[in-house]
Amino acid sequence: MVAAIGVRDARPSDADALVALWRELSTAAGLPSRLPAPPSVAAAEVAVSKHLDDPFGRLLVVELDGQVHGMAYLRRTAISPLHDDTTVTVEYLHVSDTSRRHGLGKALIAEAVTWAEHESCVHLAVVAPAIAREANRFLARLGLGQAGVLRFANTHTVRRRLTAEHAPNLLALLSSRRSAVARRAVSSRVEPESAGK
């Protein structure tokens, strides 16, 4: 029997499944994630409701035999700040580990392409973690090439690092001064010997 696959816009009643998928996505590859922690189900319900009225974004779910097993977030934006062309960007593309190799990822990408064509977007971009080899191979087979690397951190971390980079490093400064003093001491000992020859 062939499994029934369906892609649709997420509804608030999908919040439980979306939170579970987010939890799985944020721990993919067994590595610590920089993604935000999974939201509460109530917060997810509110967020999903907002996406229902967004003309520039869609939160999709993919079902296998009536159960949600994957998600993707589509955004329609300008391809760059210097072009009029628009693109559909697929973010947070994830299919449950237990439901891979059934065509769910292809179904989500197919819906993204359909929406891009409907919105007259001639480009499609998909964000995928650099360490997700299987996902990147899948996307490459569909004709998507790497265009860049998306890096993600909270603003507090970046601010702290920026401040540390621009503040003088006291230990390095003291070390370089000690080295300079030591070099002067060595050169002052060497000079009198050479002067006497």
XYZ file of N, CA, C and O in Angstrom:
788
model
N 0.837 -1.184 0.000
C 0.000 0.000 0.000
C 0.883 1.249 0.000
O 1.823 1.359 0.778
N 0.589 2.217 -0.848
C 1.364 3.442 -0.964
C 0.922 4.432 0.104
O -0.269 4.667 0.309
N 1.912 5.000 0.799
C 1.603 5.970 1.857
C 1.093 7.263 1.237
O 1.577 7.697 0.195
N 0.108 7.869 1.875
C -0.464 9.129 1.398
C 0.346 10.296 1.965
O 0.529 10.414 3.174
N 0.856 11.149 1.061
C 1.643 12.314 1.452
C 0.860 13.568 1.111
O 0.316 13.685 0.011
N 0.798 14.510 2.040
C 0.105 15.774 1.793
C 0.863 16.933 2.414
O 1.389 16.818 3.515
N 0.936 18.042 1.691
C 1.585 19.262 2.191
C 0.512 20.334 2.323
O -0.311 20.502 1.427
N 0.526 21.041 3.440
C -0.460 22.104 3.673
C 0.147 23.148 4.601
O 1.200 22.921 5.203
N -0.540 24.276 4.691
C -0.126 25.294 5.643
C -0.429 24.809 7.057
O -1.461 24.167 7.301
N 0.484 25.102 7.968
C 0.309 24.676 9.359
C -0.879 25.391 9.983
O -1.209 26.523 9.632
N -1.528 24.683 10.901
C -2.650 25.242 11.670
C -2.269 25.247 13.145
O -1.389 24.489 13.564
N -2.908 26.080 13.950
C -2.591 26.091 15.380
C -2.682 24.703 16.026
O -1.924 24.396 16.945
N -3.555 23.847 15.530
C -3.678 22.499 16.098
C -2.458 21.626 15.828
O -2.318 20.547 16.410
N -1.535 22.091 14.960
C -0.300 21.355 14.677
C 0.814 21.709 15.658
O 1.937 21.209 15.531
N 0.530 22.571 16.618
C 1.581 23.092 17.503
C 2.367 21.988 18.199
O 3.595 22.051 18.270
N 1.692 20.973 18.725
C 2.402 19.866 19.401
C 3.421 19.219 18.474
O 4.572 19.006 18.857
N 2.990 18.885 17.266
C 3.874 18.235 16.299
C 5.014 19.156 15.896
O 6.166 18.714 15.751
N 4.736 20.450 15.726
C 5.778 21.407 15.339
C 6.829 21.567 16.431
O 8.027 21.645 16.142
N 6.402 21.590 17.680
C 7.367 21.684 18.789
C 8.237 20.432 18.827
O 9.459 20.525 19.019
N 7.639 19.273 18.617
C 8.430 18.028 18.592
C 9.424 18.045 17.430
O 10.586 17.642 17.591
N 9.002 18.521 16.266
C 9.907 18.615 15.114
C 11.023 19.613 15.394
O 12.184 19.380 15.025
N 10.690 20.737 16.029
C 11.717 21.730 16.362
C 12.747 21.132 17.322
O 13.951 21.346 17.176
N 12.270 20.382 18.299
C 13.176 19.740 19.259
C 14.130 18.797 18.522
O 15.327 18.787 18.776
N 13.590 18.039 17.584
C 14.400 17.113 16.797
C 15.387 17.876 15.909
O 16.553 17.515 15.806
N 14.914 18.946 15.282
C 15.758 19.767 14.408
C 16.917 20.389 15.185
O 18.047 20.435 14.709
N 16.633 20.858 16.398
C 17.669 21.551 17.168
C 18.699 20.604 17.773
O 19.719 21.059 18.277
N 18.459 19.309 17.707
C 19.452 18.346 18.195
C 19.941 17.439 17.071
O 20.549 16.411 17.323
N 19.691 17.825 15.825
C 20.112 17.019 14.674
C 21.620 16.848 14.686
O 22.360 17.715 15.116
N 22.075 15.733 14.209
C 23.490 15.368 14.105
C 24.143 15.203 15.474
O 25.351 15.053 15.568
N 23.344 15.242 16.541
C 23.893 15.028 17.869
C 24.810 16.134 18.358
O 25.528 15.965 19.330
N 24.808 17.263 17.681
C 25.682 18.372 18.059
C 24.871 19.472 18.722
O 23.688 19.627 18.433
N 25.511 20.263 19.594
C 24.772 21.377 20.193
C 24.303 22.338 19.102
O 25.028 22.609 18.163
N 23.094 22.803 19.235
C 22.515 23.682 18.221
C 22.552 25.127 18.672
O 22.483 25.428 19.856
N 22.647 26.014 17.687
C 22.549 27.441 17.983
C 21.115 27.936 17.801
O 20.842 29.103 17.960
N 20.218 27.030 17.425
C 18.820 27.419 17.266
C 18.209 27.730 18.628
O 18.629 27.185 19.642
N 17.216 28.594 18.652
C 16.528 28.853 19.920
C 15.908 27.565 20.466
O 15.584 26.647 19.713
N 15.762 27.514 21.768
C 15.143 26.359 22.414
C 13.715 26.178 21.904
O 13.088 27.155 21.468
N 13.206 24.961 21.953
C 11.824 24.757 21.504
C 10.856 25.630 22.303
O 11.012 25.786 23.511
N 9.858 26.205 21.610
C 8.877 27.035 22.322
C 7.873 26.149 23.050
O 7.812 24.938 22.841
N 7.068 26.774 23.872
C 5.962 26.033 24.483
C 4.918 25.790 23.400
O 4.901 26.472 22.368
N 4.038 24.859 23.641
C 2.976 24.577 22.676
C 2.077 25.798 22.521
O 1.678 26.153 21.407
N 1.787 26.498 23.623
C 0.937 27.701 23.558
C 1.593 28.788 22.705
O 0.929 29.428 21.878
N 2.906 28.981 22.863
C 3.618 29.988 22.057
C 3.624 29.585 20.589
O 3.478 30.438 19.701
N 3.773 28.294 20.333
C 3.762 27.815 18.945
C 2.393 28.038 18.309
O 2.295 28.411 17.136
N 1.327 27.833 19.060
C -0.028 28.069 18.533
C -0.201 29.522 18.100
O -0.746 29.806 17.035
N 0.276 30.450 18.928
C 0.174 31.877 18.607
C 0.994 32.195 17.353
O 0.533 32.894 16.450
N 2.221 31.661 17.282
C 3.089 31.921 16.125
C 2.475 31.378 14.845
O 2.491 32.049 13.806
N 1.927 30.184 14.906
C 1.313 29.582 13.716
C 0.134 30.424 13.252
O -0.053 30.643 12.050
N -0.650 30.933 14.174
C -1.793 31.786 13.814
C -1.351 33.015 13.042
O -2.004 33.435 12.089
N -0.224 33.600 13.435
C 0.291 34.787 12.749
C 0.684 34.465 11.311
O 0.507 35.285 10.415
N 1.243 33.289 11.078
C 1.694 32.922 9.735
C 0.532 32.718 8.768
O 0.715 32.846 7.556
N -0.639 32.426 9.276
C -1.788 32.198 8.401
C -2.167 33.443 7.610
O -2.729 33.341 6.520
N -1.856 34.626 8.145
C -2.219 35.887 7.484
C -1.025 36.607 6.861
O -1.146 37.753 6.445
N 0.126 35.959 6.800
C 1.339 36.601 6.283
C 1.455 36.387 4.771
O 1.648 35.252 4.324
N 1.367 37.443 3.960
C 1.468 37.266 2.504
C 2.891 36.971 2.033
O 3.094 36.543 0.904
N 3.886 37.186 2.914
C 5.279 36.978 2.526
C 5.902 35.728 3.131
O 7.085 35.454 2.915
N 5.133 34.982 3.893
C 5.686 33.782 4.516
C 4.643 32.709 4.702
O 3.453 32.997 4.849
N 5.106 31.467 4.660
C 4.218 30.320 4.892
C 4.944 29.303 5.754
O 6.113 28.997 5.508
N 4.259 28.777 6.734
C 4.780 27.682 7.536
C 4.050 26.427 7.075
O 2.827 26.327 7.205
N 4.812 25.509 6.479
C 4.224 24.295 5.919
C 4.447 23.103 6.834
O 5.445 23.032 7.547
N 3.533 22.160 6.749
C 3.742 20.838 7.340
C 3.506 19.815 6.247
O 2.763 20.062 5.289
N 4.172 18.682 6.401
C 3.950 17.576 5.475
C 3.436 16.402 6.298
O 3.943 16.119 7.387
N 2.391 15.772 5.779
C 1.770 14.647 6.478
C 2.055 13.351 5.749
O 2.128 13.314 4.513
N 2.198 12.314 6.517
C 2.320 10.953 6.006
C 1.188 10.162 6.654
O 1.135 10.043 7.886
N 0.266 9.713 5.836
C -0.922 9.004 6.337
C -1.650 9.787 7.422
O -2.067 9.246 8.452
N -1.776 11.104 7.216
C -2.564 11.945 8.125
C -1.829 12.458 9.350
O -2.395 13.218 10.126
N -0.559 12.059 9.542
C 0.215 12.506 10.693
C 1.339 13.447 10.234
O 2.005 13.171 9.239
N 1.551 14.547 10.970
C 2.591 15.517 10.623
C 3.963 14.917 10.913
O 4.237 14.468 12.028
N 4.817 14.905 9.873
C 6.171 14.338 10.010
C 7.254 15.266 9.488
O 8.424 14.879 9.431
N 6.899 16.490 9.088
C 7.915 17.402 8.575
C 7.378 18.812 8.508
O 6.172 19.048 8.608
N 8.321 19.744 8.345
C 7.940 21.149 8.279
C 8.948 21.921 7.436
O 10.056 21.459 7.183
N 8.537 23.100 7.018
C 9.417 24.038 6.324
C 8.794 25.419 6.432
O 7.566 25.559 6.438
N 9.651 26.414 6.515
C 9.190 27.799 6.553
C 9.621 28.466 5.253
O 10.802 28.450 4.903
N 8.674 29.024 4.514
C 8.949 29.690 3.246
C 8.842 31.199 3.455
O 7.892 31.680 4.073
N 9.825 31.916 2.901
C 9.795 33.377 2.952
C 9.993 33.924 1.555
O 10.878 33.477 0.830
N 9.186 34.912 1.180
C 9.345 35.579 -0.114
C 9.992 36.932 0.145
O 9.433 37.771 0.850
N 11.207 37.115 -0.415
C 11.963 38.345 -0.189
C 12.690 38.756 -1.459
O 12.798 37.969 -2.403
N 13.220 39.969 -1.453
C 14.065 40.410 -2.562
C 15.329 39.559 -2.569
O 15.848 39.206 -1.507
N 15.809 39.232 -3.760
C 16.990 38.367 -3.851
C 18.229 39.067 -3.313
O 19.148 38.430 -2.809
N 18.256 40.387 -3.391
C 19.344 41.177 -2.812
C 18.834 42.599 -2.646
O 17.795 42.960 -3.204
N 19.570 43.431 -1.915
C 19.117 44.819 -1.771
C 19.281 45.638 -3.053
O 18.783 46.753 -3.136
N 19.938 45.064 -4.058
C 20.198 45.803 -5.297
C 19.400 45.287 -6.486
O 19.595 45.753 -7.607
N 18.528 44.306 -6.270
C 17.755 43.718 -7.360
C 16.261 43.805 -7.097
O 15.826 43.798 -5.946
N 15.498 43.835 -8.178
C 14.036 43.808 -8.055
C 13.496 42.388 -7.977
O 12.365 42.170 -7.542
N 14.286 41.412 -8.436
C 13.836 40.019 -8.426
C 13.582 39.549 -6.999
O 14.267 39.962 -6.061
N 12.597 38.676 -6.870
C 12.322 38.091 -5.557
C 12.686 36.617 -5.568
O 12.824 35.990 -6.618
N 12.844 36.094 -4.392
C 13.167 34.684 -4.232
C 12.297 34.107 -3.127
O 11.836 34.826 -2.248
N 12.096 32.808 -3.186
C 11.477 32.104 -2.070
C 12.610 31.365 -1.368
O 13.361 30.620 -1.992
N 12.741 31.639 -0.089
C 13.765 30.985 0.726
C 13.081 29.958 1.619
O 12.088 30.262 2.283
N 13.617 28.749 1.609
C 13.097 27.662 2.445
C 14.006 27.562 3.662
O 15.209 27.334 3.528
N 13.434 27.726 4.826
C 14.196 27.650 6.070
C 13.575 26.604 6.984
O 12.393 26.296 6.883
N 14.384 26.088 7.893
C 13.928 25.119 8.889
C 13.247 23.921 8.235
O 12.263 23.382 8.746
N 13.786 23.504 7.104
C 13.302 22.312 6.415
C 13.699 21.104 7.255
O 14.886 20.894 7.527
N 12.723 20.342 7.676
C 13.034 19.174 8.511
C 11.973 18.099 8.341
O 10.783 18.392 8.364
N 12.444 16.885 8.161
C 11.573 15.715 8.136
C 11.980 14.831 9.301
O 13.173 14.619 9.553
N 11.009 14.332 10.015
C 11.264 13.497 11.180
C 12.186 12.341 10.822
O 12.082 11.743 9.744
N 13.084 12.030 11.738
C 14.041 10.943 11.515
C 13.348 9.620 11.177
O 13.857 8.825 10.399
N 12.185 9.397 11.757
C 11.479 8.134 11.546
C 10.749 8.065 10.209
O 10.241 7.015 9.839
N 10.708 9.200 9.483
C 9.917 9.236 8.247
C 10.735 9.610 7.015
O 10.180 10.010 6.005
N 12.031 9.461 7.120
C 12.877 9.800 5.971
C 12.733 8.758 4.872
O 12.298 7.642 5.102
N 13.099 9.167 3.651
C 13.110 8.292 2.473
C 11.711 7.837 2.031
O 11.534 6.768 1.498
N 10.728 8.709 2.321
C 9.374 8.460 1.833
C 8.917 9.547 0.870
O 7.767 9.533 0.440
N 9.797 10.518 0.580
C 9.431 11.586 -0.343
C 8.877 12.836 0.308
O 8.384 13.739 -0.382
N 8.960 12.918 1.648
C 8.387 14.074 2.341
C 9.187 15.350 2.067
O 8.608 16.426 1.873
N 10.510 15.246 2.048
C 11.343 16.403 1.741
C 11.075 16.910 0.338
O 10.955 18.124 0.110
N 10.954 15.991 -0.612
C 10.652 16.387 -1.996
C 9.295 17.069 -2.080
O 9.121 18.033 -2.823
N 8.337 16.579 -1.314
C 7.000 17.175 -1.330
C 7.048 18.616 -0.800
O 6.390 19.507 -1.354
N 7.842 18.857 0.246
C 7.975 20.219 0.776
C 8.661 21.140 -0.229
O 8.218 22.269 -0.453
N 9.724 20.646 -0.870
C 10.427 21.458 -1.871
C 9.516 21.708 -3.074
O 9.495 22.811 -3.634
N 8.740 20.704 -3.465
C 7.811 20.878 -4.591
C 6.792 21.977 -4.295
O 6.464 22.791 -5.164
N 6.308 22.024 -3.060
C 5.357 23.081 -2.682
C 6.042 24.439 -2.697
O 5.445 25.443 -3.100
N 7.301 24.488 -2.276
C 8.057 25.747 -2.317
C 8.219 26.224 -3.761
O 8.054 27.411 -4.058
N 8.515 25.307 -4.679
C 8.662 25.659 -6.095
C 7.327 26.148 -6.649
O 7.267 27.154 -7.368
N 6.253 25.467 -6.315
C 4.916 25.864 -6.781
C 4.571 27.271 -6.302
O 4.074 28.096 -7.068
N 4.857 27.557 -5.025
C 4.573 28.893 -4.490
C 5.455 29.941 -5.163
O 4.992 31.032 -5.497
N 6.737 29.606 -5.382
C 7.652 30.540 -6.059
C 7.140 30.859 -7.458
O 7.130 32.025 -7.876
N 6.698 29.843 -8.191
C 6.163 30.064 -9.539
C 4.897 30.918 -9.483
O 4.718 31.832 -10.287
N 4.035 30.637 -8.513
C 2.792 31.393 -8.351
C 3.075 32.862 -8.044
O 2.351 33.760 -8.485
N 4.139 33.117 -7.284
C 4.494 34.490 -6.897
C 5.476 35.136 -7.879
O 6.026 36.196 -7.588
N 5.706 34.488 -9.018
C 6.633 34.977 -10.055
C 8.064 35.159 -9.554
O 8.767 36.087 -9.943
N 8.481 34.270 -8.662
C 9.867 34.262 -8.179
C 10.647 33.278 -9.050
O 10.274 32.113 -9.141
N 11.716 33.759 -9.669
C 12.479 32.870 -10.552
C 13.599 32.141 -9.816
O 14.299 31.334 -10.403
N 13.768 32.423 -8.522
C 14.829 31.774 -7.743
C 14.250 31.096 -6.510
O 13.261 31.543 -5.939
N 14.935 30.038 -6.103
C 14.602 29.327 -4.870
C 15.895 29.151 -4.093
O 16.911 28.759 -4.660
N 15.866 29.455 -2.814
C 17.025 29.260 -1.939
C 16.594 28.369 -0.788
O 15.453 28.455 -0.324
N 17.484 27.507 -0.357
C 17.189 26.627 0.774
C 18.329 26.737 1.776
O 19.496 26.598 1.408
N 17.998 27.004 3.032
C 18.984 27.069 4.096
C 19.118 25.671 4.695
O 18.123 25.067 5.094
N 20.359 25.173 4.737
C 20.622 23.863 5.325
C 21.893 23.941 6.157
O 22.842 24.620 5.757
N 21.932 23.259 7.292
C 23.153 23.276 8.103
C 24.327 22.691 7.311
O 24.183 21.683 6.620
N 25.488 23.313 7.430
C 26.669 22.853 6.696
C 27.050 21.428 7.083
O 27.569 20.676 6.258
N 26.785 21.035 8.332
C 27.175 19.696 8.788
C 26.177 18.617 8.394
O 26.449 17.439 8.578
N 25.036 18.995 7.848
C 23.999 18.022 7.475
C 24.305 17.475 6.079
O 23.752 17.929 5.083
N 25.193 16.496 6.012
C 25.638 15.976 4.718
C 24.502 15.368 3.912
O 24.392 15.603 2.715
N 23.663 14.588 4.563
C 22.561 13.944 3.841
C 21.602 14.971 3.248
O 21.193 14.881 2.093
N 21.275 15.995 4.034
C 20.381 17.052 3.548
C 21.019 17.823 2.402
O 20.358 18.138 1.406
N 22.306 18.111 2.509
C 22.984 18.854 1.445
C 23.100 18.030 0.169
O 22.997 18.568 -0.930
N 23.309 16.729 0.293
C 23.319 15.862 -0.900
C 21.950 15.850 -1.569
O 21.829 15.904 -2.789
N 20.899 15.759 -0.755
C 19.533 15.772 -1.257
C 19.269 17.057 -2.043
O 18.751 17.029 -3.160
N 19.671 18.193 -1.474
C 19.443 19.481 -2.136
C 20.286 19.613 -3.400
O 19.817 20.151 -4.406
N 21.493 19.104 -3.375
C 22.351 19.150 -4.567
C 21.747 18.325 -5.698
O 21.797 18.733 -6.866
N 21.154 17.191 -5.369
C 20.506 16.356 -6.400
C 19.343 17.094 -7.058
O 18.999 16.830 -8.207
N 18.746 18.036 -6.338
C 17.636 18.820 -6.883
C 18.118 20.064 -7.628
O 17.303 20.863 -8.076
N 19.428 20.234 -7.747
C 19.983 21.343 -8.517
C 20.335 22.572 -7.693
O 20.669 23.610 -8.258
N 20.273 22.484 -6.386
C 20.591 23.624 -5.519
C 22.072 23.582 -5.141
O 22.536 22.611 -4.547
N 22.803 24.636 -5.504
C 24.220 24.726 -5.172
C 24.444 25.627 -3.972
O 23.602 26.449 -3.628
N 25.610 25.462 -3.347
C 25.924 26.272 -2.175
C 26.224 27.708 -2.595
O 27.005 27.955 -3.492
N 25.609 28.662 -1.902
C 25.807 30.076 -2.210
C 26.415 30.832 -1.040
O 26.816 31.973 -1.187
N 26.471 30.228 0.120
C 27.021 30.913 1.280
C 26.838 30.082 2.523
O 26.331 28.961 2.466
N 27.260 30.618 3.635
C 27.108 29.954 4.926
C 26.371 30.911 5.846
O 26.757 32.072 5.982
N 25.312 30.450 6.447
C 24.544 31.249 7.389
C 25.077 30.969 8.781
O 25.149 29.817 9.193
N 25.468 31.997 9.483
C 25.954 31.831 10.852
C 24.948 32.478 11.795
O 24.322 33.467 11.448
N 24.824 31.911 12.985
C 23.756 32.302 13.888
C 24.288 32.359 15.316
O 25.008 31.454 15.744
N 23.995 33.418 16.035
C 24.358 33.538 17.452
C 23.414 34.551 18.084
O 22.786 35.346 17.391
N 23.345 34.530 19.421
C 22.512 35.563 20.042
C 23.304 36.862 20.112
O 24.540 36.868 20.090
N 22.611 37.971 20.163
C 23.260 39.277 20.089
C 24.188 39.527 21.275
O 25.224 40.181 21.120
N 23.857 38.975 22.427
C 24.704 39.146 23.612
C 26.094 38.562 23.368
O 27.108 39.187 23.697
N 26.144 37.379 22.776
C 27.433 36.733 22.486
C 28.259 37.576 21.532
O 29.448 37.810 21.751
N 27.629 38.040 20.468
C 28.357 38.834 19.465
C 28.830 40.148 20.080
O 29.977 40.559 19.873
N 27.983 40.806 20.873
C 28.379 42.066 21.522
C 29.574 41.832 22.437
O 30.533 42.606 22.449
N 29.536 40.754 23.226
C 30.633 40.442 24.149
C 31.935 40.213 23.377
O 32.988 40.716 23.749
N 31.842 39.483 22.265
C 33.046 39.203 21.463
C 33.568 40.479 20.800
O 34.769 40.667 20.690
N 32.664 41.325 20.312
C 33.093 42.590 19.714
C 33.821 43.451 20.740
O 34.856 44.046 20.451
N 33.282 43.507 21.946
C 33.892 44.299 23.009
C 35.259 43.737 23.367
O 36.222 44.482 23.521
N 35.359 42.429 23.473
C 36.636 41.794 23.821
C 37.683 42.022 22.735
O 38.859 42.223 23.034
N 37.268 42.029 21.475
C 38.214 42.235 20.379
C 38.775 43.642 20.378
O 39.918 43.863 20.012
N 37.961 44.606 20.761
C 38.407 45.992 20.707
C 39.040 46.465 22.009
O 39.696 47.491 22.043
N 38.846 45.748 23.099
C 39.466 46.122 24.371
C 40.902 45.610 24.375
O 41.181 44.525 23.867
N 41.851 46.377 24.936
C 43.230 45.887 24.959
C 43.330 44.636 25.821
O 42.743 44.552 26.892
N 44.072 43.691 25.333
C 44.281 42.451 26.067
C 45.444 42.684 27.020
O 46.601 42.731 26.612
N 45.144 42.833 28.294
C 46.143 43.195 29.289
C 47.253 42.159 29.396
O 48.433 42.505 29.475
N 46.904 40.876 29.388
C 47.934 39.841 29.498
C 48.884 39.865 28.309
O 50.100 39.744 28.464
N 48.337 40.041 27.099
C 49.189 40.099 25.911
C 50.079 41.341 25.959
O 51.251 41.291 25.585
N 49.539 42.449 26.430
C 50.316 43.675 26.538
C 51.461 43.501 27.528
O 52.612 43.862 27.240
N 51.180 42.939 28.703
C 52.232 42.709 29.694
C 53.285 41.749 29.169
O 54.486 41.951 29.370
N 52.857 40.703 28.496
C 53.795 39.733 27.933
C 54.711 40.375 26.909
O 55.923 40.133 26.896
N 54.148 41.212 26.022
C 54.989 41.853 25.004
C 55.959 42.839 25.645
O 57.093 42.974 25.199
N 55.549 43.503 26.730
C 56.465 44.414 27.428
C 57.604 43.641 28.089
O 58.752 44.073 28.045
N 57.279 42.514 28.716
C 58.319 41.686 29.328
C 59.311 41.211 28.274
O 60.517 41.206 28.504
N 58.798 40.803 27.111
C 59.672 40.353 26.033
C 60.577 41.478 25.556
O 61.764 41.274 25.296
N 60.044 42.680 25.431
C 60.837 43.828 24.991
C 61.925 44.150 26.007
O 63.077 44.428 25.638
N 61.599 44.111 27.316
C 62.580 44.364 28.369
C 63.676 43.311 28.323
O 64.875 43.616 28.425
N 63.282 42.044 28.149
C 64.268 40.960 28.078
C 65.176 41.121 26.870
O 66.392 40.908 26.962
N 64.625 41.524 25.717
C 65.455 41.723 24.513
C 66.447 42.863 24.731
O 67.598 42.780 24.332
N 66.004 43.939 25.377
C 66.905 45.068 25.651
C 68.027 44.642 26.596
O 69.181 45.029 26.419
N 67.687 43.837 27.604
C 68.702 43.378 28.560
C 69.740 42.509 27.869
O 70.941 42.639 28.113
N 69.297 41.627 26.980
C 70.223 40.766 26.247
C 71.091 41.592 25.316
O 72.316 41.419 25.247
N 70.487 42.536 24.598
C 71.258 43.339 23.644
C 72.240 44.255 24.373
O 73.334 44.525 23.883
N 71.914 44.732 25.578
C 72.843 45.593 26.317
C 74.035 44.789 26.808
O 75.142 45.300 26.916
N 73.859 43.511 27.103
C 74.977 42.646 27.529
C 75.876 42.313 26.341
O 77.060 42.189 26.475
N 75.286 42.188 25.170
C 76.049 41.800 23.995
C 76.852 42.970 23.453
O 77.986 42.829 23.034
N 76.314 44.176 23.496
C 76.973 45.351 22.919
C 78.344 45.656 23.511
O 79.289 45.858 22.759
N 78.558 45.636 24.827
C 79.887 45.973 25.350
C 80.958 44.982 24.882
O 82.080 45.355 24.602
N 80.607 43.699 24.798
C 81.588 42.693 24.343
C 82.021 42.992 22.926
O 83.196 42.949 22.580
N 81.056 43.289 22.040
C 81.399 43.547 20.649
C 82.103 44.884 20.499
O 82.924 45.073 19.608
N 81.818 45.821 21.389
C 82.471 47.120 21.294
C 83.957 47.013 21.627
O 84.779 47.741 21.091
N 84.357 46.074 22.501
C 85.749 45.935 22.896
C 86.615 45.235 21.864
O 87.815 45.220 21.943
N 86.047 44.586 20.854
C 86.824 43.834 19.857
C 87.395 44.692 18.788
O 86.985 45.700 18.435
